[in-house]
Short mmCIF file of C-alpha atoms and ligand atoms in Angstrom, two decimals:
data_model
loop_
_atom_site.label_atom_id
_atom_site.label_comp_id
_atom_site.label_asym_id
_atom_site.label_seq_id
_atom_site.Cartn_x
_atom_site.Cartn_y
_atom_site.Cartn_z
CA MET A 1 -8.66 17.49 5.34
CA SER A 2 -9.16 21.34 6.06
CA GLN A 3 -10.07 24.18 4.22
CA LYS A 4 -7.67 25.61 1.44
CA THR A 5 -5.10 27.68 3.63
CA GLU A 6 -1.89 27.87 1.09
CA THR A 7 -1.09 27.32 -2.26
CA LEU A 8 -0.39 23.90 -3.38
CA ILE A 9 0.55 24.27 -7.03
CA ASP A 10 2.69 27.00 -8.30
CA LYS A 11 2.54 29.53 -11.30
CA ASN A 12 4.99 27.05 -13.34
CA GLY A 13 1.73 24.16 -11.99
CA LEU A 14 4.72 22.52 -10.28
CA ARG A 15 3.53 20.82 -6.86
CA ILE A 16 5.32 21.66 -2.98
CA ASP A 17 8.16 18.82 -4.00
CA GLY A 18 8.64 19.84 -7.56
CA ARG A 19 6.58 17.48 -8.89
CA ARG A 20 4.10 17.68 -12.37
CA PRO A 21 0.21 17.00 -11.71
CA ASP A 22 0.49 13.03 -12.72
CA GLU A 23 3.55 12.39 -11.53
CA LEU A 24 4.48 9.87 -8.89
CA ARG A 25 7.06 10.34 -6.02
CA PRO A 26 10.18 8.40 -6.30
CA ILE A 27 9.85 4.89 -5.73
CA LYS A 28 11.98 1.80 -4.74
CA VAL A 29 11.06 -1.66 -3.96
CA GLU A 30 12.90 -4.54 -2.77
CA VAL A 31 12.10 -8.41 -2.55
CA GLY A 32 13.53 -10.73 0.35
CA VAL A 33 15.03 -7.77 2.93
CA LEU A 34 14.55 -10.17 5.87
CA SER A 35 15.63 -13.73 5.94
CA ASN A 36 13.60 -14.53 9.33
CA ALA A 37 10.05 -14.03 7.78
CA ASP A 38 8.85 -16.57 4.79
CA GLY A 39 8.58 -13.61 2.58
CA SER A 40 9.43 -9.84 2.85
CA ALA A 41 9.24 -6.61 0.95
CA TYR A 42 11.04 -2.70 1.79
CA ILE A 43 9.56 0.20 -0.25
CA GLU A 44 10.75 3.81 -0.02
CA GLN A 45 7.86 6.11 -2.25
CA GLY A 46 8.87 9.78 -1.65
CA LYS A 47 9.24 9.79 2.56
CA ASN A 48 7.38 6.83 3.41
CA LYS A 49 9.91 4.11 4.62
CA ILE A 50 7.88 0.34 4.47
CA LEU A 51 8.41 -2.87 5.72
CA ALA A 52 6.25 -6.01 4.84
CA ALA A 53 6.87 -9.43 6.39
CA VAL A 54 4.94 -12.41 5.79
CA TYR A 55 5.04 -16.23 7.89
CA GLY A 56 2.66 -18.96 7.08
CA PRO A 57 0.38 -20.80 5.61
CA LYS A 58 0.43 -22.06 8.70
CA GLU A 59 -1.80 -23.84 11.46
CA LEU A 60 -3.91 -21.30 12.71
CA HIS A 61 -3.91 -20.78 17.11
CA PRO A 62 -6.59 -20.90 18.51
CA LYS A 63 -8.20 -23.29 16.79
CA HIS A 64 -11.83 -22.51 16.83
CA LEU A 65 -10.30 -19.05 14.48
CA ALA A 66 -10.02 -21.75 11.56
CA LEU A 67 -12.12 -21.87 8.83
CA PRO A 68 -13.30 -25.49 6.87
CA ASP A 69 -12.70 -23.82 3.57
CA ARG A 70 -9.89 -21.36 3.06
CA MET A 71 -7.35 -19.73 4.70
CA VAL A 72 -7.38 -16.60 7.42
CA LEU A 73 -5.88 -13.56 6.13
CA ARG A 74 -4.29 -11.78 9.16
CA CYS A 75 -2.66 -8.37 8.64
CA ARG A 76 -0.95 -5.76 11.26
CA TYR A 77 -0.48 -2.30 9.93
CA HIS A 78 1.52 -0.51 12.70
CA MET A 79 3.26 3.32 12.54
CA ALA A 80 7.03 2.92 14.73
CA PRO A 81 6.79 5.78 17.54
CA PHE A 82 9.48 7.43 15.32
CA SER A 83 7.77 7.37 12.38
CA VAL A 84 5.31 10.54 12.20
CA GLN A 85 7.63 14.22 13.64
CA GLU A 86 5.75 14.15 17.13
CA ARG A 87 6.33 10.43 18.37
CA LYS A 88 3.44 8.17 18.33
CA SER A 89 2.38 6.27 20.92
CA PRO A 90 3.54 3.02 20.45
CA ALA A 91 -0.37 1.19 22.13
CA PRO A 92 -2.35 0.33 18.47
CA SER A 93 -4.93 3.30 17.85
CA ARG A 94 -8.34 3.13 16.32
CA ARG A 95 -6.03 4.29 13.07
CA GLU A 96 -4.07 1.55 12.79
CA ILE A 97 -6.44 -1.02 13.77
CA GLU A 98 -8.60 0.43 10.22
CA LEU A 99 -5.78 0.19 7.88
CA SER A 100 -4.95 -3.15 9.31
CA LYS A 101 -8.53 -3.98 7.87
CA VAL A 102 -8.30 -2.03 4.94
CA VAL A 103 -5.04 -3.43 3.79
CA ARG A 104 -6.53 -7.09 4.28
CA GLU A 105 -9.67 -6.62 2.92
CA ALA A 106 -7.34 -5.13 -0.96
CA LEU A 107 -5.04 -7.93 -0.78
CA GLU A 108 -7.71 -11.13 -0.72
CA PRO A 109 -9.39 -11.15 -3.37
CA ALA A 110 -5.65 -11.57 -4.85
CA ILE A 111 -5.26 -14.84 -3.15
CA PHE A 112 -6.02 -17.94 -3.73
CA MET A 113 -7.52 -17.97 -0.33
CA GLU A 114 -9.06 -21.46 -0.69
CA TYR A 115 -6.13 -23.79 -1.41
CA TYR A 116 -5.43 -23.95 2.29
CA PRO A 117 -8.43 -24.39 4.44
CA ARG A 118 -7.54 -24.28 8.01
CA THR A 119 -4.58 -22.59 8.08
CA ALA A 120 -3.42 -18.31 8.54
CA ILE A 121 -1.14 -16.19 6.91
CA ASP A 122 -0.12 -13.39 8.86
CA VAL A 123 1.49 -10.03 7.09
CA PHE A 124 3.16 -7.79 9.23
CA ILE A 125 3.24 -3.54 8.34
CA GLU A 126 6.37 -2.00 9.65
CA VAL A 127 5.83 2.07 8.71
CA LEU A 128 8.79 3.34 9.94
CA GLN A 129 8.49 6.58 8.74
CA ALA A 130 5.09 8.44 7.17
CA ASP A 131 4.74 11.05 4.36
CA GLY A 132 0.89 10.38 3.59
CA GLY A 133 -0.36 7.33 1.27
CA THR A 134 0.86 4.73 4.21
CA ARG A 135 -2.00 2.52 3.15
CA CYS A 136 -1.22 2.56 -0.50
CA ALA A 137 2.21 1.77 0.06
CA SER A 138 1.93 -0.82 2.36
CA ILE A 139 -0.41 -2.66 0.01
CA THR A 140 1.85 -2.22 -2.24
CA VAL A 141 4.84 -3.99 -0.37
CA ALA A 142 2.40 -6.27 1.29
CA SER A 143 1.59 -8.04 -2.14
CA LEU A 144 4.72 -7.84 -3.18
CA ALA A 145 6.05 -9.96 0.58
CA LEU A 146 3.41 -12.57 -0.10
CA ALA A 147 4.56 -13.02 -3.52
CA ASP A 148 7.49 -13.58 -1.91
CA ALA A 149 6.33 -16.20 0.40
CA GLY A 150 5.18 -17.76 -2.34
CA ILE A 151 1.91 -17.82 -1.78
CA PRO A 152 -0.14 -18.75 -4.69
CA MET A 153 -1.68 -15.31 -6.72
CA ARG A 154 -4.93 -13.86 -8.83
CA ASP A 155 -2.10 -11.17 -9.65
CA LEU A 156 -0.31 -8.96 -7.82
CA VAL A 157 -1.95 -5.78 -6.10
CA ALA A 158 -0.52 -2.44 -7.07
CA ALA A 159 -1.61 0.91 -4.44
CA CYS A 160 -1.91 4.80 -5.18
CA SER A 161 -3.68 8.03 -4.42
CA ALA A 162 -5.24 10.24 -6.12
CA GLY A 163 -6.94 13.81 -4.93
CA LYS A 164 -7.50 17.61 -5.62
CA VAL A 165 -5.14 20.27 -4.42
CA ASP A 166 -5.67 23.94 -4.98
CA ASP A 167 -8.58 22.44 -7.95
CA THR A 168 -6.55 20.68 -9.76
CA ILE A 169 -5.91 16.72 -9.67
CA VAL A 170 -2.91 15.25 -8.78
CA LEU A 171 -1.95 11.91 -8.49
CA ASP A 172 0.53 9.69 -5.07
CA LEU A 173 -0.47 12.85 -2.86
CA MET A 174 1.88 13.33 0.09
CA ASP A 175 1.37 13.65 4.14
CA THR A 176 0.44 17.81 3.63
CA GLU A 177 -1.23 17.09 -0.08
CA ASP A 178 -3.33 15.08 1.97
CA LYS A 179 -3.90 17.35 4.97
CA VAL A 180 -4.82 20.79 2.87
CA GLY A 181 -5.94 19.11 -0.35
CA SER A 182 -9.49 19.25 -0.72
CA ALA A 183 -9.86 15.71 -1.46
CA ASP A 184 -7.63 11.89 -1.37
CA LEU A 185 -8.93 8.96 -2.86
CA PRO A 186 -6.68 6.30 -2.28
CA VAL A 187 -7.00 3.35 -4.65
CA ALA A 188 -5.73 -0.60 -4.89
CA TYR A 189 -5.79 -2.11 -8.30
CA MET A 190 -4.95 -5.55 -9.99
CA PRO A 191 -3.52 -4.55 -12.96
CA ASN A 192 -3.74 -7.94 -14.89
CA LEU A 193 -7.11 -8.35 -14.03
CA GLY A 194 -8.13 -4.82 -14.16
CA VAL A 195 -9.60 -4.87 -10.84
CA VAL A 196 -10.49 -2.73 -7.91
CA THR A 197 -9.90 -3.97 -4.65
CA LEU A 198 -9.30 -0.70 -2.30
CA LEU A 199 -11.64 2.87 -3.38
CA GLN A 200 -12.05 5.01 -0.67
CA MET A 201 -12.58 8.82 -0.87
CA ASP A 202 -12.15 11.33 1.78
CA GLY A 203 -13.23 14.76 0.72
CA ILE A 204 -15.58 16.47 -1.98
CA LEU A 205 -15.20 15.57 -5.80
CA THR A 206 -17.57 16.39 -8.57
CA LEU A 207 -18.66 13.89 -10.86
CA GLU A 208 -16.50 14.33 -13.36
CA GLU A 209 -13.22 14.32 -11.12
CA PHE A 210 -13.66 11.41 -9.34
CA GLU A 211 -13.80 9.68 -13.15
CA LYS A 212 -10.43 11.69 -13.22
CA ALA A 213 -8.84 10.78 -10.08
CA VAL A 214 -9.69 7.01 -10.48
CA ASN A 215 -8.61 7.35 -14.21
CA LEU A 216 -5.13 8.84 -13.11
CA ALA A 217 -4.75 6.69 -9.29
CA ILE A 218 -5.76 3.35 -11.60
CA ASP A 219 -2.75 4.69 -14.16
CA GLY A 220 -0.48 5.28 -11.14
CA CYS A 221 -1.01 1.57 -9.88
CA LYS A 222 -0.51 -0.05 -13.21
CA ARG A 223 3.37 1.84 -13.04
CA ILE A 224 4.12 1.21 -9.72
CA TYR A 225 2.88 -2.67 -10.61
CA ALA A 226 5.77 -2.44 -13.77
CA MET A 227 8.03 -1.54 -10.30
CA GLN A 228 6.85 -4.92 -8.46
CA LYS A 229 7.44 -7.09 -11.34
CA GLU A 230 10.45 -5.54 -11.72
CA ALA A 231 11.51 -5.79 -8.42
CA LEU A 232 10.80 -9.64 -8.09
CA ARG A 233 12.79 -10.61 -11.19
CA ALA A 234 15.65 -8.27 -9.82
CA LYS A 235 15.94 -10.87 -6.31
CA TYR A 236 15.32 -14.45 -8.59
CA VAL A 237 17.78 -13.50 -11.44
CA SER A 238 20.29 -12.65 -8.06
CA ILE A 239 19.33 -16.44 -7.25
CA LYS A 240 19.83 -17.73 -10.10
CA GLU A 241 23.21 -16.16 -10.43
CA SER A 242 24.80 -16.73 -7.58
CA GLU A 243 23.83 -20.59 -8.22
CA GLU A 244 25.74 -20.27 -11.40
P1 ADP B 301 -2.44 7.32 4.71
O1 ADP B 301 -1.25 7.24 5.11
O2 ADP B 301 -2.70 6.21 4.02
O3 ADP B 301 -2.41 8.53 3.55
P2 ADP B 301 -3.82 9.39 6.61
O4 ADP B 301 -4.57 9.80 5.57
O5 ADP B 301 -4.34 8.68 8.00
O6 ADP B 301 -3.36 7.76 5.47
O7 ADP B 301 -2.50 8.98 7.13
C1 ADP B 301 -2.37 10.84 6.51
C2 ADP B 301 -0.70 11.08 6.88
O8 ADP B 301 -1.03 11.09 8.04
C3 ADP B 301 -0.17 9.82 7.32
O9 ADP B 301 0.86 8.95 5.77
C4 ADP B 301 0.99 10.38 8.39
O10 ADP B 301 2.54 10.82 7.70
C5 ADP B 301 0.24 11.69 8.95
N1 ADP B 301 -0.39 10.71 10.28
C6 ADP B 301 -1.16 9.61 10.75
N2 ADP B 301 -1.37 9.28 11.70
C7 ADP B 301 -0.32 10.26 12.13
C8 ADP B 301 -0.10 10.60 13.78
N3 ADP B 301 -0.56 9.86 14.81
N4 ADP B 301 0.88 11.57 13.94
C9 ADP B 301 1.67 12.21 12.96
N5 ADP B 301 1.03 12.38 11.74
C10 ADP B 301 0.56 11.34 11.85
#
């Protein structure tokens, strides 16, 4: 987050990629893309390309990590070395360790953890291409992969960020807006339950701007939720049709 160095909103009120302030990037979601995982999903959100794979519930090793009254959710957020312009080291970075925790904590409230005591579920997130907002897109796609694995859930989790660029509150920041803009506020939300499971903020906003940004992000989550449901439906309709 740096001081403003270039114009991010043009004289027509449009952003550098031509979007209106309250517009999401183009999103494509697909469920069941990997045959060897118990559940999987893929998302493209603007230039972001992210895969999620779920294994489990399964016996936990080492056994002393197992919990007597609930399952253990393990998440690994990983960026491929070729996911950004300058090759990223394949070794786990502090940022990836932090984002693995952030994603896990955003997903846990959606899962009936108590249904599977002493077991584990592994969620692997592979960022193939990154362009800002990958933690949100990772939560969106991982929640779909969990649903695809048949894990009992209270709701899907949809995530989206809002923020401030050139004194304008905008939805779904891409990398340049995130870096050059003045605030970024990622939100994860369970629309059916009306529960926020992640709220972070980088930068400075007034109270009014904060409220506007949270409401805009939640609105973005609701729109993404509709696409998640459609992607799940598309997979199961195609299975049903192939059985007929
Ligand atoms: P998020 O992806 O959730 O917005 P950050 O704010 O930490 O998380 O990162 C913003 C963006 O910065 C990423 O989406 C990615 O495009 C870029 N980025 C992250 N790590 C690296 C890296 N090691 N090298 C180059 N770009 C990176």
